[in-house]
PDB file of C-alpha atoms and ligand atoms in Angstrom:
ATOM      1  CA  MET A   1     137.163 144.670 146.931  1.00  0.00           C
ATOM      2  CA  THR A   2     140.136 145.323 144.657  1.00  0.00           C
ATOM      3  CA  SER A   3     142.496 147.574 146.545  1.00  0.00           C
ATOM      4  CA  VAL A   4     144.338 149.038 143.566  1.00  0.00           C
ATOM      5  CA  VAL A   5     143.281 149.276 139.925  1.00  0.00           C
ATOM      6  CA  VAL A   6     145.782 150.487 137.339  1.00  0.00           C
ATOM      7  CA  LEU A   7     144.990 151.867 133.893  1.00  0.00           C
ATOM      8  CA  GLY A   8     148.134 151.529 131.788  1.00  0.00           C
ATOM      9  CA  ILE A   9     150.159 149.554 129.315  1.00  0.00           C
ATOM     10  CA  PHE A  10     151.995 146.250 129.130  1.00  0.00           C
ATOM     11  CA  VAL A  11     154.992 145.931 126.799  1.00  0.00           C
ATOM     12  CA  ALA A  12     157.842 143.456 126.495  1.00  0.00           C
ATOM     13  CA  ASP A  13     161.031 145.066 127.828  1.00  0.00           C
ATOM     14  CA  LEU A  14     164.133 144.365 125.730  1.00  0.00           C
ATOM     15  CA  ALA A  15     166.958 145.442 128.028  1.00  0.00           C
ATOM     16  CA  PHE A  16     170.522 145.865 126.735  1.00  0.00           C
ATOM     17  CA  LYS A  17     173.477 146.426 129.071  1.00  0.00           C
ATOM     18  CA  ALA A  18     176.397 148.493 127.769  1.00  0.00           C
ATOM     19  CA  PRO A  19     178.879 151.017 129.162  1.00  0.00           C
ATOM     20  CA  ARG A  20     177.282 153.768 127.062  1.00  0.00           C
ATOM     21  CA  LEU A  21     174.749 154.373 124.288  1.00  0.00           C
ATOM     22  CA  PRO A  22     176.122 154.034 120.735  1.00  0.00           C
ATOM     23  CA  VAL A  23     176.367 157.211 118.658  1.00  0.00           C
ATOM     24  CA  MET A  24     174.508 157.335 115.326  1.00  0.00           C
ATOM     25  CA  GLY A  25     176.127 154.997 112.775  1.00  0.00           C
ATOM     26  CA  GLU A  26     178.083 153.071 115.433  1.00  0.00           C
ATOM     27  CA  THR A  27     177.687 149.403 116.474  1.00  0.00           C
ATOM     28  CA  LEU A  28     178.572 148.709 120.085  1.00  0.00           C
ATOM     29  CA  LEU A  29     179.107 145.275 121.648  1.00  0.00           C
ATOM     30  CA  GLY A  30     176.652 144.735 124.498  1.00  0.00           C
ATOM     31  CA  GLN A  31     177.419 143.274 127.922  1.00  0.00           C
ATOM     32  CA  GLY A  32     174.084 141.572 128.616  1.00  0.00           C
ATOM     33  CA  PHE A  33     170.535 141.218 127.348  1.00  0.00           C
ATOM     34  CA  ALA A  34     167.212 140.221 128.894  1.00  0.00           C
ATOM     35  CA  ILE A  35     163.628 140.176 127.732  1.00  0.00           C
ATOM     36  CA  GLY A  36     160.800 140.348 130.242  1.00  0.00           C
ATOM     37  CA  PRO A  37     157.473 141.903 131.219  1.00  0.00           C
ATOM     38  CA  GLY A  38     157.344 145.711 131.384  1.00  0.00           C
ATOM     39  CA  GLY A  39     155.236 148.795 130.692  1.00  0.00           C
ATOM     40  CA  LYS A  40     154.637 151.294 133.487  1.00  0.00           C
ATOM     41  CA  GLY A  41     151.018 150.297 134.136  1.00  0.00           C
ATOM     42  CA  SER A  42     151.792 146.589 134.246  1.00  0.00           C
ATOM     43  CA  ASN A  43     154.903 147.138 136.376  1.00  0.00           C
ATOM     44  CA  GLN A  44     152.848 149.187 138.841  1.00  0.00           C
ATOM     45  CA  VAL A  45     150.079 146.602 139.108  1.00  0.00           C
ATOM     46  CA  ILE A  46     152.624 143.810 139.662  1.00  0.00           C
ATOM     47  CA  ALA A  47     154.395 145.930 142.293  1.00  0.00           C
ATOM     48  CA  ALA A  48     151.042 146.477 144.024  1.00  0.00           C
ATOM     49  CA  ALA A  49     150.106 142.789 143.879  1.00  0.00           C
ATOM     50  CA  ARG A  50     153.472 141.666 145.313  1.00  0.00           C
ATOM     51  CA  ALA A  51     153.256 144.344 147.994  1.00  0.00           C
ATOM     52  CA  GLY A  52     150.098 142.688 149.247  1.00  0.00           C
ATOM     53  CA  GLY A  53     147.294 144.442 147.438  1.00  0.00           C
ATOM     54  CA  SER A  54     144.533 142.821 145.456  1.00  0.00           C
ATOM     55  CA  ALA A  55     145.274 144.503 142.145  1.00  0.00           C
ATOM     56  CA  GLY A  56     143.712 144.730 138.701  1.00  0.00           C
ATOM     57  CA  ILE A  57     144.721 146.209 135.338  1.00  0.00           C
ATOM     58  CA  ILE A  58     142.742 147.936 132.578  1.00  0.00           C
ATOM     59  CA  THR A  59     144.616 147.595 129.285  1.00  0.00           C
ATOM     60  CA  ARG A  60     144.835 146.245 125.722  1.00  0.00           C
ATOM     61  CA  ILE A  61     147.295 143.627 124.498  1.00  0.00           C
ATOM     62  CA  GLY A  62     147.711 141.892 121.150  1.00  0.00           C
ATOM     63  CA  SER A  63     146.982 138.238 120.345  1.00  0.00           C
ATOM     64  CA  ASP A  64     150.668 137.346 120.143  1.00  0.00           C
ATOM     65  CA  THR A  65     153.714 136.048 121.997  1.00  0.00           C
ATOM     66  CA  PHE A  66     154.230 139.249 124.007  1.00  0.00           C
ATOM     67  CA  GLY A  67     150.528 139.177 124.920  1.00  0.00           C
ATOM     68  CA  GLU A  68     151.038 135.648 126.287  1.00  0.00           C
ATOM     69  CA  MET A  69     154.008 136.969 128.295  1.00  0.00           C
ATOM     70  CA  ALA A  70     151.673 139.554 129.822  1.00  0.00           C
ATOM     71  CA  ARG A  71     149.065 136.994 130.811  1.00  0.00           C
ATOM     72  CA  LYS A  72     151.715 134.725 132.389  1.00  0.00           C
ATOM     73  CA  ALA A  73     153.197 137.607 134.383  1.00  0.00           C
ATOM     74  CA  TRP A  74     149.788 138.733 135.700  1.00  0.00           C
ATOM     75  CA  ALA A  75     148.703 135.161 136.515  1.00  0.00           C
ATOM     76  CA  ALA A  76     151.909 134.559 138.500  1.00  0.00           C
ATOM     77  CA  ASP A  77     151.042 137.482 140.806  1.00  0.00           C
ATOM     78  CA  GLY A  78     147.273 137.046 140.912  1.00  0.00           C
ATOM     79  CA  VAL A  79     146.446 140.261 139.022  1.00  0.00           C
ATOM     80  CA  ASP A  80     142.756 140.662 138.072  1.00  0.00           C
ATOM     81  CA  THR A  81     142.613 140.715 134.249  1.00  0.00           C
ATOM     82  CA  SER A  82     138.844 141.005 133.830  1.00  0.00           C
ATOM     83  CA  ALA A  83     139.340 144.450 132.202  1.00  0.00           C
ATOM     84  CA  VAL A  84     142.060 143.320 129.763  1.00  0.00           C
ATOM     85  CA  ILE A  85     141.021 143.555 126.113  1.00  0.00           C
ATOM     86  CA  GLU A  86     142.765 141.270 123.624  1.00  0.00           C
ATOM     87  CA  ASP A  87     143.023 143.282 120.406  1.00  0.00           C
ATOM     88  CA  ALA A  88     143.489 141.162 117.273  1.00  0.00           C
ATOM     89  CA  GLY A  89     144.145 144.313 115.235  1.00  0.00           C
ATOM     90  CA  ALA A  90     147.399 145.466 116.854  1.00  0.00           C
ATOM     91  CA  PRO A  91     150.538 143.881 118.322  1.00  0.00           C
ATOM     92  CA  THR A  92     151.521 144.026 121.983  1.00  0.00           C
ATOM     93  CA  GLY A  93     154.062 146.800 122.431  1.00  0.00           C
ATOM     94  CA  ALA A  94     157.774 146.651 123.238  1.00  0.00           C
ATOM     95  CA  ALA A  95     160.420 148.857 124.858  1.00  0.00           C
ATOM     96  CA  PHE A  96     164.108 149.291 124.049  1.00  0.00           C
ATOM     97  CA  ILE A  97     165.916 149.772 127.358  1.00  0.00           C
ATOM     98  CA  PHE A  98     169.563 150.778 127.670  1.00  0.00           C
ATOM     99  CA  VAL A  99     171.001 149.964 131.119  1.00  0.00           C
ATOM    100  CA  SER A 100     174.392 151.492 131.931  1.00  0.00           C
ATOM    101  CA  THR A 101     176.899 148.948 133.266  1.00  0.00           C
ATOM    102  CA  GLU A 102     178.611 151.903 134.989  1.00  0.00           C
ATOM    103  CA  THR A 103     175.700 153.377 136.980  1.00  0.00           C
ATOM    104  CA  GLY A 104     172.656 151.088 136.586  1.00  0.00           C
ATOM    105  CA  ASN A 105     170.775 154.087 135.140  1.00  0.00           C
ATOM    106  CA  ASN A 106     168.622 153.672 132.055  1.00  0.00           C
ATOM    107  CA  ALA A 107     167.240 155.255 128.885  1.00  0.00           C
ATOM    108  CA  ILE A 108     164.065 153.967 127.219  1.00  0.00           C
ATOM    109  CA  ILE A 109     162.147 154.063 123.948  1.00  0.00           C
ATOM    110  CA  VAL A 110     158.651 152.598 124.397  1.00  0.00           C
ATOM    111  CA  GLU A 111     156.183 151.674 121.638  1.00  0.00           C
ATOM    112  CA  SER A 112     152.799 151.128 123.300  1.00  0.00           C
ATOM    113  CA  GLY A 113     151.391 148.864 120.536  1.00  0.00           C
ATOM    114  CA  ALA A 114     147.808 147.687 121.166  1.00  0.00           C
ATOM    115  CA  ALA A 115     147.642 149.758 124.355  1.00  0.00           C
ATOM    116  CA  ALA A 116     147.952 152.935 122.252  1.00  0.00           C
ATOM    117  CA  ARG A 117     144.361 152.090 121.216  1.00  0.00           C
ATOM    118  CA  LEU A 118     143.037 152.179 124.803  1.00  0.00           C
ATOM    119  CA  SER A 119     140.063 154.524 124.581  1.00  0.00           C
ATOM    120  CA  PRO A 120     137.777 156.437 126.960  1.00  0.00           C
ATOM    121  CA  ALA A 121     135.062 153.927 125.929  1.00  0.00           C
ATOM    122  CA  ASP A 122     137.317 151.085 127.177  1.00  0.00           C
ATOM    123  CA  VAL A 123     137.525 152.864 130.527  1.00  0.00           C
ATOM    124  CA  ARG A 124     133.767 153.318 130.717  1.00  0.00           C
ATOM    125  CA  ALA A 125     133.352 149.612 129.963  1.00  0.00           C
ATOM    126  CA  ALA A 126     135.607 148.898 132.965  1.00  0.00           C
ATOM    127  CA  GLU A 127     133.643 151.159 135.321  1.00  0.00           C
ATOM    128  CA  GLY A 128     132.600 148.170 137.452  1.00  0.00           C
ATOM    129  CA  VAL A 129     136.266 147.335 138.138  1.00  0.00           C
ATOM    130  CA  ILE A 130     137.057 150.952 139.038  1.00  0.00           C
ATOM    131  CA  ALA A 131     133.977 151.160 141.272  1.00  0.00           C
ATOM    132  CA  ASN A 132     135.411 148.303 143.341  1.00  0.00           C
ATOM    133  CA  ALA A 133     138.828 149.923 143.861  1.00  0.00           C
ATOM    134  CA  LYS A 134     140.095 151.938 146.808  1.00  0.00           C
ATOM    135  CA  VAL A 135     142.899 153.443 144.715  1.00  0.00           C
ATOM    136  CA  PHE A 136     142.984 154.183 140.971  1.00  0.00           C
ATOM    137  CA  MET A 137     146.309 154.921 139.278  1.00  0.00           C
ATOM    138  CA  THR A 138     147.313 155.814 135.710  1.00  0.00           C
ATOM    139  CA  GLN A 139     150.166 157.209 133.607  1.00  0.00           C
ATOM    140  CA  PHE A 140     150.653 158.703 130.126  1.00  0.00           C
ATOM    141  CA  GLU A 141     151.832 155.721 128.056  1.00  0.00           C
ATOM    142  CA  GLN A 142     148.290 155.266 126.688  1.00  0.00           C
ATOM    143  CA  PRO A 143     146.339 158.234 125.227  1.00  0.00           C
ATOM    144  CA  ILE A 144     145.941 161.132 127.675  1.00  0.00           C
ATOM    145  CA  GLU A 145     142.188 161.433 127.003  1.00  0.00           C
ATOM    146  CA  THR A 146     141.894 157.841 128.255  1.00  0.00           C
ATOM    147  CA  ALA A 147     143.808 158.697 131.432  1.00  0.00           C
ATOM    148  CA  VAL A 148     141.503 161.701 131.959  1.00  0.00           C
ATOM    149  CA  GLU A 149     138.417 159.497 131.588  1.00  0.00           C
ATOM    150  CA  GLY A 150     139.865 157.003 134.081  1.00  0.00           C
ATOM    151  CA  LEU A 151     140.522 159.747 136.630  1.00  0.00           C
ATOM    152  CA  ASN A 152     137.014 161.155 136.091  1.00  0.00           C
ATOM    153  CA  VAL A 153     135.339 157.774 136.601  1.00  0.00           C
ATOM    154  CA  ALA A 154     137.506 156.989 139.640  1.00  0.00           C
ATOM    155  CA  ARG A 155     136.755 160.378 141.232  1.00  0.00           C
ATOM    156  CA  ARG A 156     133.029 159.896 140.659  1.00  0.00           C
ATOM    157  CA  ARG A 157     133.228 156.392 142.162  1.00  0.00           C
ATOM    158  CA  GLY A 158     135.061 157.618 145.276  1.00  0.00           C
ATOM    159  CA  ALA A 159     138.505 156.056 144.689  1.00  0.00           C
ATOM    160  CA  ILE A 160     141.744 157.784 145.708  1.00  0.00           C
ATOM    161  CA  THR A 161     143.294 158.944 142.411  1.00  0.00           C
ATOM    162  CA  ILE A 162     147.011 158.841 141.557  1.00  0.00           C
ATOM    163  CA  LEU A 163     148.450 160.237 138.330  1.00  0.00           C
ATOM    164  CA  ASN A 164     152.024 159.203 137.565  1.00  0.00           C
ATOM    165  CA  PRO A 165     152.608 161.652 134.686  1.00  0.00           C
ATOM    166  CA  ALA A 166     155.166 159.575 132.812  1.00  0.00           C
ATOM    167  CA  PRO A 167     156.341 160.131 130.193  1.00  0.00           C
ATOM    168  CA  ALA A 168     155.928 163.872 130.746  1.00  0.00           C
ATOM    169  CA  LEU A 169     153.696 165.114 127.931  1.00  0.00           C
ATOM    170  CA  PRO A 170     151.963 168.464 127.443  1.00  0.00           C
ATOM    171  CA  VAL A 171     148.595 168.307 129.235  1.00  0.00           C
ATOM    172  CA  ASP A 172     145.695 170.579 129.978  1.00  0.00           C
ATOM    173  CA  ASP A 173     145.974 171.786 133.591  1.00  0.00           C
ATOM    174  CA  GLY A 174     142.400 170.587 134.186  1.00  0.00           C
ATOM    175  CA  ILE A 175     143.726 167.040 134.675  1.00  0.00           C
ATOM    176  CA  TYR A 176     145.384 167.999 137.990  1.00  0.00           C
ATOM    177  CA  GLY A 177     142.023 168.827 139.565  1.00  0.00           C
ATOM    178  CA  LEU A 178     141.161 165.118 139.221  1.00  0.00           C
ATOM    179  CA  CYS A 179     144.257 163.973 141.165  1.00  0.00           C
ATOM    180  CA  ASP A 180     144.591 163.238 144.866  1.00  0.00           C
ATOM    181  CA  TYR A 181     148.280 162.647 144.171  1.00  0.00           C
ATOM    182  CA  VAL A 182     150.401 163.563 141.146  1.00  0.00           C
ATOM    183  CA  THR A 183     153.692 161.642 141.271  1.00  0.00           C
ATOM    184  CA  PRO A 184     156.327 162.827 138.763  1.00  0.00           C
ATOM    185  CA  ASN A 185     160.062 162.258 139.112  1.00  0.00           C
ATOM    186  CA  GLU A 186     162.381 165.292 139.054  1.00  0.00           C
ATOM    187  CA  THR A 187     162.716 165.330 135.270  1.00  0.00           C
ATOM    188  CA  GLU A 188     158.988 164.972 134.691  1.00  0.00           C
ATOM    189  CA  ALA A 189     158.215 167.645 137.303  1.00  0.00           C
ATOM    190  CA  ALA A 190     160.605 170.051 135.544  1.00  0.00           C
ATOM    191  CA  THR A 191     159.115 169.368 132.106  1.00  0.00           C
ATOM    192  CA  LEU A 192     155.515 169.695 133.282  1.00  0.00           C
ATOM    193  CA  THR A 193     155.962 172.848 135.381  1.00  0.00           C
ATOM    194  CA  GLY A 194     158.681 174.548 133.317  1.00  0.00           C
ATOM    195  CA  LEU A 195     160.652 175.030 136.556  1.00  0.00           C
ATOM    196  CA  PRO A 196     164.140 173.678 137.328  1.00  0.00           C
ATOM    197  CA  VAL A 197     164.036 170.722 139.756  1.00  0.00           C
ATOM    198  CA  GLU A 198     167.617 170.094 140.826  1.00  0.00           C
ATOM    199  CA  ASN A 199     167.389 170.401 144.604  1.00  0.00           C
ATOM    200  CA  GLU A 200     164.814 170.110 147.402  1.00  0.00           C
ATOM    201  CA  ASP A 201     163.834 173.798 147.380  1.00  0.00           C
ATOM    202  CA  GLN A 202     163.196 173.664 143.649  1.00  0.00           C
ATOM    203  CA  ALA A 203     161.234 170.409 144.071  1.00  0.00           C
ATOM    204  CA  LEU A 204     159.010 172.169 146.628  1.00  0.00           C
ATOM    205  CA  ALA A 205     158.448 175.070 144.219  1.00  0.00           C
ATOM    206  CA  ALA A 206     157.438 172.584 141.500  1.00  0.00           C
ATOM    207  CA  ALA A 207     155.168 170.715 143.936  1.00  0.00           C
ATOM    208  CA  LYS A 208     153.463 174.021 144.804  1.00  0.00           C
ATOM    209  CA  ALA A 209     152.919 174.626 141.083  1.00  0.00           C
ATOM    210  CA  PHE A 210     151.076 171.278 140.754  1.00  0.00           C
ATOM    211  CA  VAL A 211     148.926 172.134 143.775  1.00  0.00           C
ATOM    212  CA  ARG A 212     148.155 175.597 142.341  1.00  0.00           C
ATOM    213  CA  ARG A 213     147.008 173.840 139.168  1.00  0.00           C
ATOM    214  CA  GLY A 214     144.516 171.786 141.190  1.00  0.00           C
ATOM    215  CA  ALA A 215     146.249 168.625 142.484  1.00  0.00           C
ATOM    216  CA  ARG A 216     145.378 167.840 146.110  1.00  0.00           C
ATOM    217  CA  ASN A 217     148.972 166.692 146.649  1.00  0.00           C
ATOM    218  CA  ALA A 218     152.169 166.572 144.626  1.00  0.00           C
ATOM    219  CA  LEU A 219     154.637 163.783 145.384  1.00  0.00           C
ATOM    220  CA  ILE A 220     157.932 164.282 143.581  1.00  0.00           C
ATOM    221  CA  THR A 221     160.337 161.342 143.596  1.00  0.00           C
ATOM    222  CA  LEU A 222     163.951 162.443 144.003  1.00  0.00           C
ATOM    223  CA  GLY A 223     165.918 159.214 143.394  1.00  0.00           C
ATOM    224  CA  GLU A 224     168.483 158.528 146.111  1.00  0.00           C
ATOM    225  CA  LYS A 225     167.279 161.657 147.995  1.00  0.00           C
ATOM    226  CA  GLY A 226     163.807 160.158 148.606  1.00  0.00           C
ATOM    227  CA  ALA A 227     160.473 161.820 147.853  1.00  0.00           C
ATOM    228  CA  LEU A 228     158.867 165.189 148.578  1.00  0.00           C
ATOM    229  CA  LEU A 229     155.166 165.303 149.482  1.00  0.00           C
ATOM    230  CA  HIS A 230     153.336 168.642 149.466  1.00  0.00           C
ATOM    231  CA  GLY A 231     149.665 169.602 149.607  1.00  0.00           C
ATOM    232  CA  GLY A 232     146.689 168.713 151.766  1.00  0.00           C
ATOM    233  CA  ALA A 233     148.817 166.073 153.502  1.00  0.00           C
ATOM    234  CA  GLY A 234     151.334 168.760 154.556  1.00  0.00           C
ATOM    235  CA  THR A 235     154.942 169.149 153.444  1.00  0.00           C
ATOM    236  CA  HIS A 236     157.300 166.243 154.115  1.00  0.00           C
ATOM    237  CA  LEU A 237     160.653 165.156 152.725  1.00  0.00           C
ATOM    238  CA  VAL A 238     160.801 161.384 153.166  1.00  0.00           C
ATOM    239  CA  PRO A 239     164.376 160.102 152.829  1.00  0.00           C
ATOM    240  CA  ALA A 240     165.274 157.170 150.594  1.00  0.00           C
ATOM    241  CA  PHE A 241     166.566 153.897 152.053  1.00  0.00           C
ATOM    242  CA  LYS A 242     170.310 153.337 151.663  1.00  0.00           C
ATOM    243  CA  VAL A 243     171.133 150.837 148.921  1.00  0.00           C
ATOM    244  CA  ALA A 244     174.535 149.094 148.977  1.00  0.00           C
ATOM    245  CA  LYS A 245     174.673 148.413 145.230  1.00  0.00           C
ATOM    246  CA  VAL A 246     172.317 149.751 142.570  1.00  0.00           C
ATOM    247  CA  VAL A 247     171.983 147.092 139.858  1.00  0.00           C
ATOM    248  CA  ASP A 248     169.230 148.559 137.658  1.00  0.00           C
ATOM    249  CA  THR A 249     167.052 151.616 138.291  1.00  0.00           C
ATOM    250  CA  THR A 250     164.566 150.776 135.509  1.00  0.00           C
ATOM    251  CA  GLY A 251     161.072 150.488 136.989  1.00  0.00           C
ATOM    252  CA  ALA A 252     162.055 152.060 140.339  1.00  0.00           C
ATOM    253  CA  GLY A 253     159.374 154.720 139.870  1.00  0.00           C
ATOM    254  CA  ASP A 254     156.823 152.005 139.136  1.00  0.00           C
ATOM    255  CA  ALA A 255     157.867 150.123 142.279  1.00  0.00           C
ATOM    256  CA  PHE A 256     157.450 153.339 144.286  1.00  0.00           C
ATOM    257  CA  ASN A 257     153.990 154.042 142.856  1.00  0.00           C
ATOM    258  CA  GLY A 258     152.779 150.445 143.277  1.00  0.00           C
ATOM    259  CA  GLY A 259     153.929 150.339 146.896  1.00  0.00           C
ATOM    260  CA  PHE A 260     152.567 153.814 147.653  1.00  0.00           C
ATOM    261  CA  ALA A 261     149.162 152.879 146.188  1.00  0.00           C
ATOM    262  CA  VAL A 262     148.875 149.681 148.253  1.00  0.00           C
ATOM    263  CA  ALA A 263     149.775 151.482 151.469  1.00  0.00           C
ATOM    264  CA  LEU A 264     147.157 154.175 150.788  1.00  0.00           C
ATOM    265  CA  ALA A 265     144.576 151.457 150.016  1.00  0.00           C
ATOM    266  CA  GLU A 266     145.393 149.896 153.400  1.00  0.00           C
ATOM    267  CA  GLY A 267     144.601 153.193 155.092  1.00  0.00           C
ATOM    268  CA  GLN A 268     148.192 154.087 156.006  1.00  0.00           C
ATOM    269  CA  SER A 269     148.856 157.810 156.456  1.00  0.00           C
ATOM    270  CA  PRO A 270     150.198 159.613 153.361  1.00  0.00           C
ATOM    271  CA  VAL A 271     153.680 159.917 154.930  1.00  0.00           C
ATOM    272  CA  ASP A 272     153.788 156.238 155.914  1.00  0.00           C
ATOM    273  CA  ALA A 273     152.599 155.361 152.415  1.00  0.00           C
ATOM    274  CA  VAL A 274     155.463 157.393 150.904  1.00  0.00           C
ATOM    275  CA  ARG A 275     157.889 155.545 153.192  1.00  0.00           C
ATOM    276  CA  PHE A 276     156.377 152.237 152.055  1.00  0.00           C
ATOM    277  CA  GLY A 277     156.834 153.338 148.422  1.00  0.00           C
ATOM    278  CA  CYS A 278     160.470 154.312 149.093  1.00  0.00           C
ATOM    279  CA  ALA A 279     161.134 150.851 150.596  1.00  0.00           C
ATOM    280  CA  THR A 280     159.534 149.154 147.583  1.00  0.00           C
ATOM    281  CA  ALA A 281     161.713 151.197 145.207  1.00  0.00           C
ATOM    282  CA  ALA A 282     164.916 150.635 147.213  1.00  0.00           C
ATOM    283  CA  LEU A 283     164.433 146.874 146.975  1.00  0.00           C
ATOM    284  CA  SER A 284     163.598 146.962 143.262  1.00  0.00           C
ATOM    285  CA  VAL A 285     166.838 148.728 142.223  1.00  0.00           C
ATOM    286  CA  GLN A 286     168.885 145.885 143.719  1.00  0.00           C
ATOM    287  CA  LYS A 287     167.616 143.411 141.106  1.00  0.00           C
ATOM    288  CA  PRO A 288     167.697 143.534 137.287  1.00  0.00           C
ATOM    289  CA  GLY A 289     164.599 144.151 135.192  1.00  0.00           C
ATOM    290  CA  THR A 290     161.340 145.987 135.833  1.00  0.00           C
ATOM    291  CA  ALA A 291     158.366 143.774 136.806  1.00  0.00           C
ATOM    292  CA  PRO A 292     160.713 140.896 137.793  1.00  0.00           C
ATOM    293  CA  SER A 293     162.489 143.212 140.271  1.00  0.00           C
ATOM    294  CA  MET A 294     159.360 144.076 142.295  1.00  0.00           C
ATOM    295  CA  PRO A 295     159.765 142.954 145.938  1.00  0.00           C
ATOM    296  CA  THR A 296     157.414 140.827 148.049  1.00  0.00           C
ATOM    297  CA  ARG A 297     155.507 142.160 151.055  1.00  0.00           C
ATOM    298  CA  ALA A 298     157.807 140.193 153.360  1.00  0.00           C
ATOM    299  CA  GLU A 299     160.874 141.922 151.875  1.00  0.00           C
ATOM    300  CA  ILE A 300     159.257 145.362 152.197  1.00  0.00           C
ATOM    301  CA  ASP A 301     158.180 144.756 155.795  1.00  0.00           C
ATOM    302  CA  ALA A 302     161.693 143.552 156.690  1.00  0.00           C
ATOM    303  CA  LEU A 303     163.277 146.709 155.239  1.00  0.00           C
ATOM    304  CA  LEU A 304     160.739 148.951 157.005  1.00  0.00           C
ATOM    305  CA  ALA A 305     161.460 147.145 160.273  1.00  0.00           C
ATOM    306  CA  GLY A 306     165.176 147.855 159.791  1.00  0.00           C
ATOM    307  CA  GLY A 307     166.097 144.317 158.760  1.00  0.00           C
TER     308      GLY A 307
HETATM  309  O1  LIG B 401     159.102 152.604 134.029  1.00  0.00           O
HETATM  310  C1  LIG B 401     159.792 151.609 133.329  1.00  0.00           C
HETATM  311  C2  LIG B 401     158.993 151.157 132.138  1.00  0.00           C
HETATM  312  O2  LIG B 401     158.881 152.212 131.211  1.00  0.00           O
HETATM  313  C3  LIG B 401     159.622 150.014 131.372  1.00  0.00           C
HETATM  314  O3  LIG B 401     159.150 148.761 131.816  1.00  0.00           O
HETATM  315  C4  LIG B 401     159.281 150.311 129.924  1.00  0.00           C
HETATM  316  O4  LIG B 401     158.457 149.348 129.358  1.00  0.00           O
HETATM  317  C5  LIG B 401     158.623 151.688 129.928  1.00  0.00           C
HETATM  318  O5  LIG B 401     157.269 151.597 129.792  1.00  0.00           O
END
């Protein structure tokens, strides 16, 4: 049985390091560049696979160089690609990523490419893969109607459903009723609820808003403050692990979600699963890149054990 199946996109991440973003009309000299596998869905499935889950992805890629990069990345971590569609009519997508040399924080423009053509029919064609999964997870980088279909199929097939609503886009509240867990970061939670999310009390108010809209649980990631879980699993603030030096925060949310999903698939309690996700994220921010920064199970277990 596949423990975690992810519906989402793969893109090539083009990451530029600089002290700041250029202003319009300005050319700025960079301080580093890397190209590597990215896309929230693909990052999450790679995080899950490295964290010890058997993991599969439902997506579309182009028949091109970036598509080959995707296949190599998934093969290296044993990701099930039986629900990957190669689309000759569209290129694999790409993301521009600015990484601050001062803080390690990032800003992203993502073009989903072939994965923007992922349809509800593609999801229905992958029903067999979803039926085999303990946990189903999706985001909003492919069309929202496709995410909704994935959540519907997963619910019907008895999987635990996780919606990582990133990027935060306007959605019909009905989607939350399909979610066992909705996992925005602070910014996404603020955009989606219309409430300020700048401290723990405000995060709890936003989490309550997601639950009122139908989510069984809201899990709001709070960066270096950890993550707040609220809903059927109770209310818990799980602190983040201390990190000596943050190198690159890009993909930290994906690391968290991938780790959290694997722990849930293993039957860990929701709070332990959040802790597992926090450990996965803390390790990922200490390395550059997104998918390449995802930690192994041995590294996560060592951090959880206090090593
Ligand atoms: O969450 C980080 C990811 O968001 C990057 O890999 C980029 O591709 C965008 O999808």
